[in-house]
Structure formats: C-alpha cells, structure tokens
Tab-separated table of C-alpha atoms in Angstrom:
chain	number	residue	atom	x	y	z
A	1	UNK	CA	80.449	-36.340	-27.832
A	2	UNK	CA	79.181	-38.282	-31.106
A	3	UNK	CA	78.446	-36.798	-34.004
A	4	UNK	CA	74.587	-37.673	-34.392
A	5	UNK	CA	71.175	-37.172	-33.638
A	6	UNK	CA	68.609	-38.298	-31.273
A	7	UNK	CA	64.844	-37.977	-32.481
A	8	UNK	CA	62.339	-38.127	-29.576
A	9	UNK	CA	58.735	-40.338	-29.743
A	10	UNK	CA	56.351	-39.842	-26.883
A	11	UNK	CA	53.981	-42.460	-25.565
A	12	UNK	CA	51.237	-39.919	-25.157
A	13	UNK	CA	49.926	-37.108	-27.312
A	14	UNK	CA	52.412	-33.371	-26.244
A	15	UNK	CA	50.477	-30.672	-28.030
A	16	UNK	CA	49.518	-28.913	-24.653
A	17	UNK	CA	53.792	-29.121	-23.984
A	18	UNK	CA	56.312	-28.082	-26.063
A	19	UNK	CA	57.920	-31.282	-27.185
A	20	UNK	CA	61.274	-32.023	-28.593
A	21	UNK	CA	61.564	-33.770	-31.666
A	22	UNK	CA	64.810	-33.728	-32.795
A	23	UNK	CA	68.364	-32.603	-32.353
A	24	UNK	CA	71.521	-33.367	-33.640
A	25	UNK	CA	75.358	-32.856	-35.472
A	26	UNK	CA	75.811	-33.175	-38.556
A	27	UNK	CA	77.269	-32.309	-42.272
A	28	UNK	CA	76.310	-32.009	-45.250
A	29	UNK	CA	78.745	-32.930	-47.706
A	30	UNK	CA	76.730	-33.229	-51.220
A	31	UNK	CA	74.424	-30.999	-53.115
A	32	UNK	CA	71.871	-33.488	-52.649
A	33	UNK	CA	71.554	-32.305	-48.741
A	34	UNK	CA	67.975	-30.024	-49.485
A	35	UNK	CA	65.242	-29.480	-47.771
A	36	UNK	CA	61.983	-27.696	-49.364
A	37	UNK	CA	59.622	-26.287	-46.190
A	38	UNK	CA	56.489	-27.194	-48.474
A	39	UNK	CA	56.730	-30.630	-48.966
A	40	UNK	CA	58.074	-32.328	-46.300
A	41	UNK	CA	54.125	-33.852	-45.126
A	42	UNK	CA	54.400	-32.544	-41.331
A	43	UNK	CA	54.361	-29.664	-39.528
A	44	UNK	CA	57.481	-28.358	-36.980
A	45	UNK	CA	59.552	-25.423	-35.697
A	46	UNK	CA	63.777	-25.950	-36.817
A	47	UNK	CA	66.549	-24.106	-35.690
A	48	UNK	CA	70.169	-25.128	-37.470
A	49	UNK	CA	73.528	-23.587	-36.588
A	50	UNK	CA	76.677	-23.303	-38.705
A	51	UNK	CA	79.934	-24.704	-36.599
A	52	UNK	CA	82.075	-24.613	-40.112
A	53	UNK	CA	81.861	-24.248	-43.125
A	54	UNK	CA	78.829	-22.731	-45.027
A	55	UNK	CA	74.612	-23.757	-46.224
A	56	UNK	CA	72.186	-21.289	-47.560
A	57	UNK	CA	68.435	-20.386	-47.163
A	58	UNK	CA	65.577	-19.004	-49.632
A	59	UNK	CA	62.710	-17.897	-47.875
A	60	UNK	CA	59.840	-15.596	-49.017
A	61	UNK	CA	61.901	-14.508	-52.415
A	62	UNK	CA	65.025	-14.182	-50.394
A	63	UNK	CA	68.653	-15.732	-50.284
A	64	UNK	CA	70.479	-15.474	-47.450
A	65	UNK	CA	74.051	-17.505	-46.423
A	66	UNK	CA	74.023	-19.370	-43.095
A	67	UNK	CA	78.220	-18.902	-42.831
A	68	UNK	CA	80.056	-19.966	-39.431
A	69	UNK	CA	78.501	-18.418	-36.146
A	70	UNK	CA	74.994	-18.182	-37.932
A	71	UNK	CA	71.814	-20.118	-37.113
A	72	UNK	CA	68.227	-19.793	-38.854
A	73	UNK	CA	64.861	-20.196	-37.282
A	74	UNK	CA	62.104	-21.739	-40.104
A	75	UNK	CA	58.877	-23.505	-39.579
A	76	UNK	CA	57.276	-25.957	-41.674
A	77	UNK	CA	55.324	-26.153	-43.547
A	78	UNK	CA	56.249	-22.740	-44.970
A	79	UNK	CA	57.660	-21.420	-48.504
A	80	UNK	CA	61.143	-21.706	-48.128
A	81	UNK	CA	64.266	-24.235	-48.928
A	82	UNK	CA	68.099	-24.471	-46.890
A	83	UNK	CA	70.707	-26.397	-48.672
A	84	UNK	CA	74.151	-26.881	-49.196
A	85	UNK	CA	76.359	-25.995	-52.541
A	86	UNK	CA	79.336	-27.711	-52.845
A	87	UNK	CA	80.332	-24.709	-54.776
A	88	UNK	CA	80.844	-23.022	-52.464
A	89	UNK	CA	84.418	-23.945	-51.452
A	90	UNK	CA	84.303	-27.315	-51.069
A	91	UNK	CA	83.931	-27.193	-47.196
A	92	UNK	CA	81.613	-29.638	-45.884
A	93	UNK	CA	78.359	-27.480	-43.962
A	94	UNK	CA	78.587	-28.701	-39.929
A	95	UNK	CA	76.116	-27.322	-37.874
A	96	UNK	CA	74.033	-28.044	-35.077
A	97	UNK	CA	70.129	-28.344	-35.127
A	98	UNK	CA	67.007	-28.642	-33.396
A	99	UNK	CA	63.431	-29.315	-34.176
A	100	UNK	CA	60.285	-28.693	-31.800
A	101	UNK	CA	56.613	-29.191	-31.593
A	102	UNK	CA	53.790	-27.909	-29.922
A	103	UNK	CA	50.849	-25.573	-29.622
A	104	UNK	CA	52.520	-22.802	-28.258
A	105	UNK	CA	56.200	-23.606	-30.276
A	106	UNK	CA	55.589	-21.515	-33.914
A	107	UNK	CA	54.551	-18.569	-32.010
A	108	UNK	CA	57.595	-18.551	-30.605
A	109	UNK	CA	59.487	-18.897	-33.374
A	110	UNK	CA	57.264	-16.096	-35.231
A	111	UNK	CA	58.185	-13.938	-32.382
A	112	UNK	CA	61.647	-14.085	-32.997
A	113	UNK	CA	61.805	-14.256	-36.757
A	114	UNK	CA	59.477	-10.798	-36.660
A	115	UNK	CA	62.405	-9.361	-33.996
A	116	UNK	CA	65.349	-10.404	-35.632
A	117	UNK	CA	64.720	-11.922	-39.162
A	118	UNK	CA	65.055	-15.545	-40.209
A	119	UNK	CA	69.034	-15.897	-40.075
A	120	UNK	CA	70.519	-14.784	-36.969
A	121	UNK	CA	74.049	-14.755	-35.572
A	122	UNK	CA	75.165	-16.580	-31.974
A	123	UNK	CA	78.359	-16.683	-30.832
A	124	UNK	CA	79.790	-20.032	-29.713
A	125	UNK	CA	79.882	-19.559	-26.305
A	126	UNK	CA	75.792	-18.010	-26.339
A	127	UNK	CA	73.844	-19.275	-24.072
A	128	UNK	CA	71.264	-20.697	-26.581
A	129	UNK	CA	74.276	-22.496	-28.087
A	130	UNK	CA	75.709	-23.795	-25.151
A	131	UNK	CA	72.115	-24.898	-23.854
A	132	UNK	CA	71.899	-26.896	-27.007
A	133	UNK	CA	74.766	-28.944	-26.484
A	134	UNK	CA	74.049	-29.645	-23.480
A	135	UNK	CA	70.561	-30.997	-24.596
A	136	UNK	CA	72.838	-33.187	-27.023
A	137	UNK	CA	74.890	-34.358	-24.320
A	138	UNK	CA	71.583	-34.996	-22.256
A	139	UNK	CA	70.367	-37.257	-24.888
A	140	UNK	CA	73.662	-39.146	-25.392
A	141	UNK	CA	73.406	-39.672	-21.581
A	142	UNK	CA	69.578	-40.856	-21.294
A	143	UNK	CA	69.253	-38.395	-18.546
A	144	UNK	CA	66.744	-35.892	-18.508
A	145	UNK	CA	63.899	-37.446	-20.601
A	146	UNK	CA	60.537	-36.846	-19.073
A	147	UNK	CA	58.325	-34.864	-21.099
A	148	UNK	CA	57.988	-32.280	-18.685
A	149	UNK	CA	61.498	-31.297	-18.221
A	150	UNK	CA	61.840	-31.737	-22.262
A	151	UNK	CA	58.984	-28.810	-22.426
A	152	UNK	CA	60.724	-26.879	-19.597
A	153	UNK	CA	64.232	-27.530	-20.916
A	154	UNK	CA	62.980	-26.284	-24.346
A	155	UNK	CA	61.148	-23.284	-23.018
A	156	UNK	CA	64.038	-21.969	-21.138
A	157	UNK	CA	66.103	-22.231	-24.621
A	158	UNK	CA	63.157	-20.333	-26.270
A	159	UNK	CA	63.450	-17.395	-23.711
A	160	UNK	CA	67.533	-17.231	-24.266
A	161	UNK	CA	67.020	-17.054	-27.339
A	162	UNK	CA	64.317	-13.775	-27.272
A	163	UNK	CA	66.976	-12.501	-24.628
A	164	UNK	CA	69.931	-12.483	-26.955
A	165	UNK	CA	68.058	-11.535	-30.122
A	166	UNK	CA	66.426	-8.494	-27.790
A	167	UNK	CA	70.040	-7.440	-27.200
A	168	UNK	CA	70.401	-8.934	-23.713
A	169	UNK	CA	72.743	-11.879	-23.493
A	170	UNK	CA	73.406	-11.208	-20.282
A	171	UNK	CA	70.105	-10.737	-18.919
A	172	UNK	CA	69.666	-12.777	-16.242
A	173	UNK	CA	72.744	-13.653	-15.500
A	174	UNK	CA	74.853	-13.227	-11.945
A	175	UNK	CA	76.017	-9.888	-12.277
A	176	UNK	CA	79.372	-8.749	-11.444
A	177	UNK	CA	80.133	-7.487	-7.724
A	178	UNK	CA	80.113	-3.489	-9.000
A	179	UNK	CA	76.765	-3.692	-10.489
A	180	UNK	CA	75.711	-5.599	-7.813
A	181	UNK	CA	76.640	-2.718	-5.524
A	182	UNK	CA	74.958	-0.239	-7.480
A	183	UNK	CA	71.665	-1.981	-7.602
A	184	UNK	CA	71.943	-2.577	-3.732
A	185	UNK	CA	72.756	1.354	-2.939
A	186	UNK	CA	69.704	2.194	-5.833
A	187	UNK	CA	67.731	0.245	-3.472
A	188	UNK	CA	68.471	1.822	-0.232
A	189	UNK	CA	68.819	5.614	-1.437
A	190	UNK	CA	66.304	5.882	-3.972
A	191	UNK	CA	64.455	8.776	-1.368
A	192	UNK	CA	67.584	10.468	-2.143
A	193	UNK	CA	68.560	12.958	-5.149
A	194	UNK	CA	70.998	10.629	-7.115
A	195	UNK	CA	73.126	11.419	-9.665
A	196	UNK	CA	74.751	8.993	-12.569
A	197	UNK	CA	78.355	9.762	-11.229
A	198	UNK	CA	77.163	8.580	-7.678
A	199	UNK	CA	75.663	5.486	-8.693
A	200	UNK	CA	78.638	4.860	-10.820
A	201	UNK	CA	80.736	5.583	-8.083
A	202	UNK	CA	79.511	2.867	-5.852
A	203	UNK	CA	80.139	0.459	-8.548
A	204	UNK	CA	84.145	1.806	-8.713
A	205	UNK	CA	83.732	3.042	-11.887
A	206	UNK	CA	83.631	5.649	-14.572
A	207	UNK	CA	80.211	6.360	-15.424
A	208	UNK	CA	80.921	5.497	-19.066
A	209	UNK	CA	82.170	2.368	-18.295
A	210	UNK	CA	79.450	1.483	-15.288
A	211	UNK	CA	76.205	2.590	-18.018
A	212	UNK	CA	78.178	-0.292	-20.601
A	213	UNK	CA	78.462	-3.043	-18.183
A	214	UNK	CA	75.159	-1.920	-16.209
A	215	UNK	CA	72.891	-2.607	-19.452
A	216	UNK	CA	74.799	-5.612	-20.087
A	217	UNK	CA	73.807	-7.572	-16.765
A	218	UNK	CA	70.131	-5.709	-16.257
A	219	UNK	CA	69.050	-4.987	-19.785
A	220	UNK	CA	68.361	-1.616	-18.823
A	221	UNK	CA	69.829	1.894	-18.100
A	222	UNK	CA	71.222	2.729	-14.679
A	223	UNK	CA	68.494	5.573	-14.420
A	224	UNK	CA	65.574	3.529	-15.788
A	225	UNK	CA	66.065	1.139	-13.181
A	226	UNK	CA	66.185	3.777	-10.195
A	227	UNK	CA	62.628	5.341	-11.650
A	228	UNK	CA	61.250	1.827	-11.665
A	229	UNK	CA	62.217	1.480	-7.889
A	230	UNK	CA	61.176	4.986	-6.767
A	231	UNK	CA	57.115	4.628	-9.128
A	232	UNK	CA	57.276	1.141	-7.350
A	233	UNK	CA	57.970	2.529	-3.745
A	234	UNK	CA	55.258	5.482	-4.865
A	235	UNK	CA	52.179	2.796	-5.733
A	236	UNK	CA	52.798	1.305	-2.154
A	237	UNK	CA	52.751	4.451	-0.378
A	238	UNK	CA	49.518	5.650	-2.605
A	239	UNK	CA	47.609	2.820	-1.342
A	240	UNK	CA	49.038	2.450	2.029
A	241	UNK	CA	49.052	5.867	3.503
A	242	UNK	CA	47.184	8.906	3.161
A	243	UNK	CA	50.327	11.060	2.785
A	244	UNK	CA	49.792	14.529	-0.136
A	245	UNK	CA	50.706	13.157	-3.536
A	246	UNK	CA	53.606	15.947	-3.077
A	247	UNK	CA	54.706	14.756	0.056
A	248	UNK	CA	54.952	11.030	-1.534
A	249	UNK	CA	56.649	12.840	-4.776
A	250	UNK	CA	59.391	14.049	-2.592
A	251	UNK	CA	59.902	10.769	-0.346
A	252	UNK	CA	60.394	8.953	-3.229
A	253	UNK	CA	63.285	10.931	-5.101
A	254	UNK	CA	61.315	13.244	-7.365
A	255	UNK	CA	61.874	16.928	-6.352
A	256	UNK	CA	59.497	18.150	-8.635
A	257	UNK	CA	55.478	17.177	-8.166
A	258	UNK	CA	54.391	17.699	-11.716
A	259	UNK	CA	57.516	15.060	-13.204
A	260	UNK	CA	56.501	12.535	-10.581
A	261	UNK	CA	53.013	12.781	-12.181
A	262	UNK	CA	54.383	12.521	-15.939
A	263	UNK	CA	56.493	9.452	-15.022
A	264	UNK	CA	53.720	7.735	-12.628
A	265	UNK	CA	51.253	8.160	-15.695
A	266	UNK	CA	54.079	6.269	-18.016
A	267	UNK	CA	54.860	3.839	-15.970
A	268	UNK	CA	51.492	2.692	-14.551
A	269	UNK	CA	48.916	4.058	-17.294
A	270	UNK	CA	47.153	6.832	-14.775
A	271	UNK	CA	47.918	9.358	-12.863
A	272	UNK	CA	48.478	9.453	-9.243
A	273	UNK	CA	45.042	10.489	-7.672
A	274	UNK	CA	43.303	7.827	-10.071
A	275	UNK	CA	45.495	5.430	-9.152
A	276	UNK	CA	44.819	6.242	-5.399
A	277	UNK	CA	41.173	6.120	-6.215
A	278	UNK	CA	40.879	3.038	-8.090
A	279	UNK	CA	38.862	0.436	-6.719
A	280	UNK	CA	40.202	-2.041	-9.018
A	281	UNK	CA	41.951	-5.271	-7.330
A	282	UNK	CA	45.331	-3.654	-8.194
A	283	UNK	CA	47.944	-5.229	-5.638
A	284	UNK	CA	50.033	-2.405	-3.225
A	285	UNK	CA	53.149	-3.619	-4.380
A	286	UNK	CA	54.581	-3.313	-8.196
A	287	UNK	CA	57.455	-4.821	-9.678
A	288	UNK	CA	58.066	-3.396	-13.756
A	289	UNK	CA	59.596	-6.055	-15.962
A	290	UNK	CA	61.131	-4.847	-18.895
C-alpha cells in the first residue's frame, strides 16, 4: 500500500451524511509539522494514530504524548495544538489519520472524548484500526466511493470505536462455539432454576474462565443476559395471557414473586400489574440492548 493520502470532494452538499474528508499515512519528520485547532479556517472531526515513533497534543491546558499504539480524537475548530518534537529521539512520528464531516460527526466524537478522554490507546489489530486501513486500501483501489457507503462505511467505524472505548472489542463479533452453547441452552432453559456452574458447564468450562470469555463476546455478564431473556419472556406473557403475575414469576425462572417484581421494575421502568395495564402502544415482545 502507498504511503499517502486521499482527500475526498463531493459534487453535492453531505451535511445530512457523514462525509469523509480525508485519510491518509504519513510522517512527520521536522518540528515544523504543527497544527493549531483555532486557526486552521474550517470546521472537522480528526482522528490520528501513532504506528512508530512519537507526536504530542495540548488540549484544554493539557499535554499529553501520542506514543506507538495511541490515537487522539480532536475537532476543529477547538483550543488545542498536536505536533511533533524532533527532540524527542529523533524518530520520525508515522501514524495513520482520518478526518470527517457532517451534522451528526462532532457529536460523535464528543461522545467518545467525554467516555474515554482525548488520547486513547488501540491495538494494531483493533477493529477501528484495521477498518481504517482498509478504507485506505479502498481509496487506493477507487472502489467503494459513493457517498452513501462513505457515510455508512464511516458510521460503522464510529460505532467500533464507542465499542472498544466502552470496553467491548469484541462486541459483536462471532462468538466462539462454547459461548455460543451457553447462550443457546440460556435460551431454551431460562423457565428453569440455573446456576453459573451450569451455564458454564455447557460452555466446557470453568466458570471463571466461561464469565472472562462470556463478557468478552456479549459485553455482558452470563447472569445479566439470562434476566434479560427471562423479563423479556415475562412482558410477552403479561400481555398475552391472563396467567397470576406469580404464576408468570415462576414460568419464567424467578422462584420468588416479590424479586421478579424488583427486577421487572429495573428493567422495564414499572412494575408488573402497570405494565399489564398500560394502554400505551408498548409492543408484546422486548429485546434489552445494552
């Protein structure tokens, strides 16, 4: 792949999409490679990774080092500067970048500056780092260029991004066979009492072990997700039958009526009888995202 950037002009106006503007590989090599975020005359969202050796960032009184592994998220116009410093070992600063555009794009980037601060650390093989070579490789090829799939293509890096800063790389992707075991017997034997060491036990596992690589595939706890399932199976039967809020308390895995209220309440913000009651437009069947 060549070491350059591709910087992308649309025929037609893209504040209703997320556009692309730039992205690229480069290095900076001098001290004269700065950037100040208040007077660059324009307004955009950048994200620039380190691949070797090392640039740094002020931002709101602060100094931070972007070493190897590290990418930071700024938008300008805003009061900060990234540069290099040839001081600093003589190393020439690689890195990767990306700039966006758009109506919905500095939100975004607000949203995960506010979760994980301004400088952030990806491993190589992260999915938001792979995605963005393969955007490079994309625009090297000339494939992939409608505006559209540029907004979807960027979205989608957006989201991985949230996902690994929220501490779920691997939300989302296939999981491995034993956690896909234990979500299938979860589903089928949520009526039942079910203990950790059961669950884990379908997955071939210890139960240390199984929680680990569970909350690395789902994002959540083994147990979290069978309460989801068994509140989710409880809504349906609320509004479908008129079985005793007990009686539904016990078909769905709760053996004790005045829990299944407590949880119900958590989960779905009343209890069971209003929820029963409600004449809202509520539909039967409820699926939690986390």
């Amino acid at each position: 792949m060549l070491r350059t950037n591709f910087g992308f002009r649309y025929a037609e106006p893209t504040d209703a999409l997320m556009a692309i503007r730039t992205i690229g590989w480069e290095s900076a090599v001098s001290g004269s490679y700065r950037w100040n975020g208040r007077t660059r005359g324009d307004k955009f969202a950048l994200f620039q990774y380190t691949l070797s050796g090392e640039g740094n960032l002020t931002i709101g009184g602060k100094h931070y080092r972007i070493p190897k592994h590290h990418g930071f998220f700024v938008t300008v116009p805003d009061n900060h500067e990234y540069y290099y410093s040839p001081d600093a070992g003589g190393e020439p600063w690689e890195f990767i970048f990306l700039t966006a555009a758009g109506r919905h794009v500095e939100g975004y980037w607000n949203d995960i500056v506010a979760k994980a601060g301004p400088v952030v650390s990806f491993k190589p093989n992260a999915q938001p780092i792979a995605m963005l070579w393969e955007m490079m490789e994309s625009a090297q090829a000339k494939t992939g260029l409608d505006k559209y799939e540029l907004s979807v293509r960027l979205y989608e890096w957006i989201v991985a991004c949230l996902r690994a800063v929220d501490g779920r790389p691997d939300a989302g992707r296939p999981v491995p066979d034993s956690v896909a075991a234990a979500l299938k017997f979860m589903d089928a034997q949520y009526h039942r009492f079910l203990t950790l060491e059961q669950i884990a036990a379908e997955a071939g596992m210890s139960k240390y072990h199984f929680c680990r690589l569970f909350l690395k595939h789902t994002g959540i706890t083994p147990i979290h997700y069978l309460t989801k399932i068994r509140i989710e199976q409880a809504s349906r039967l609320l509004r479908q039958t008129d079985q005793p809020i007990g009686a539904i308390a016990a078909a769905t895995g709760f053996d004790n009526g005045s829990y299944f209220g407590k949880v119900f309440r958590k989960l779905m913000d009343a209890s069971p009888q209003q929820f029963r009651d409600s004449t809202d437009d509520i539909p039967e069947h409820h699926i939690f995202i986390d």
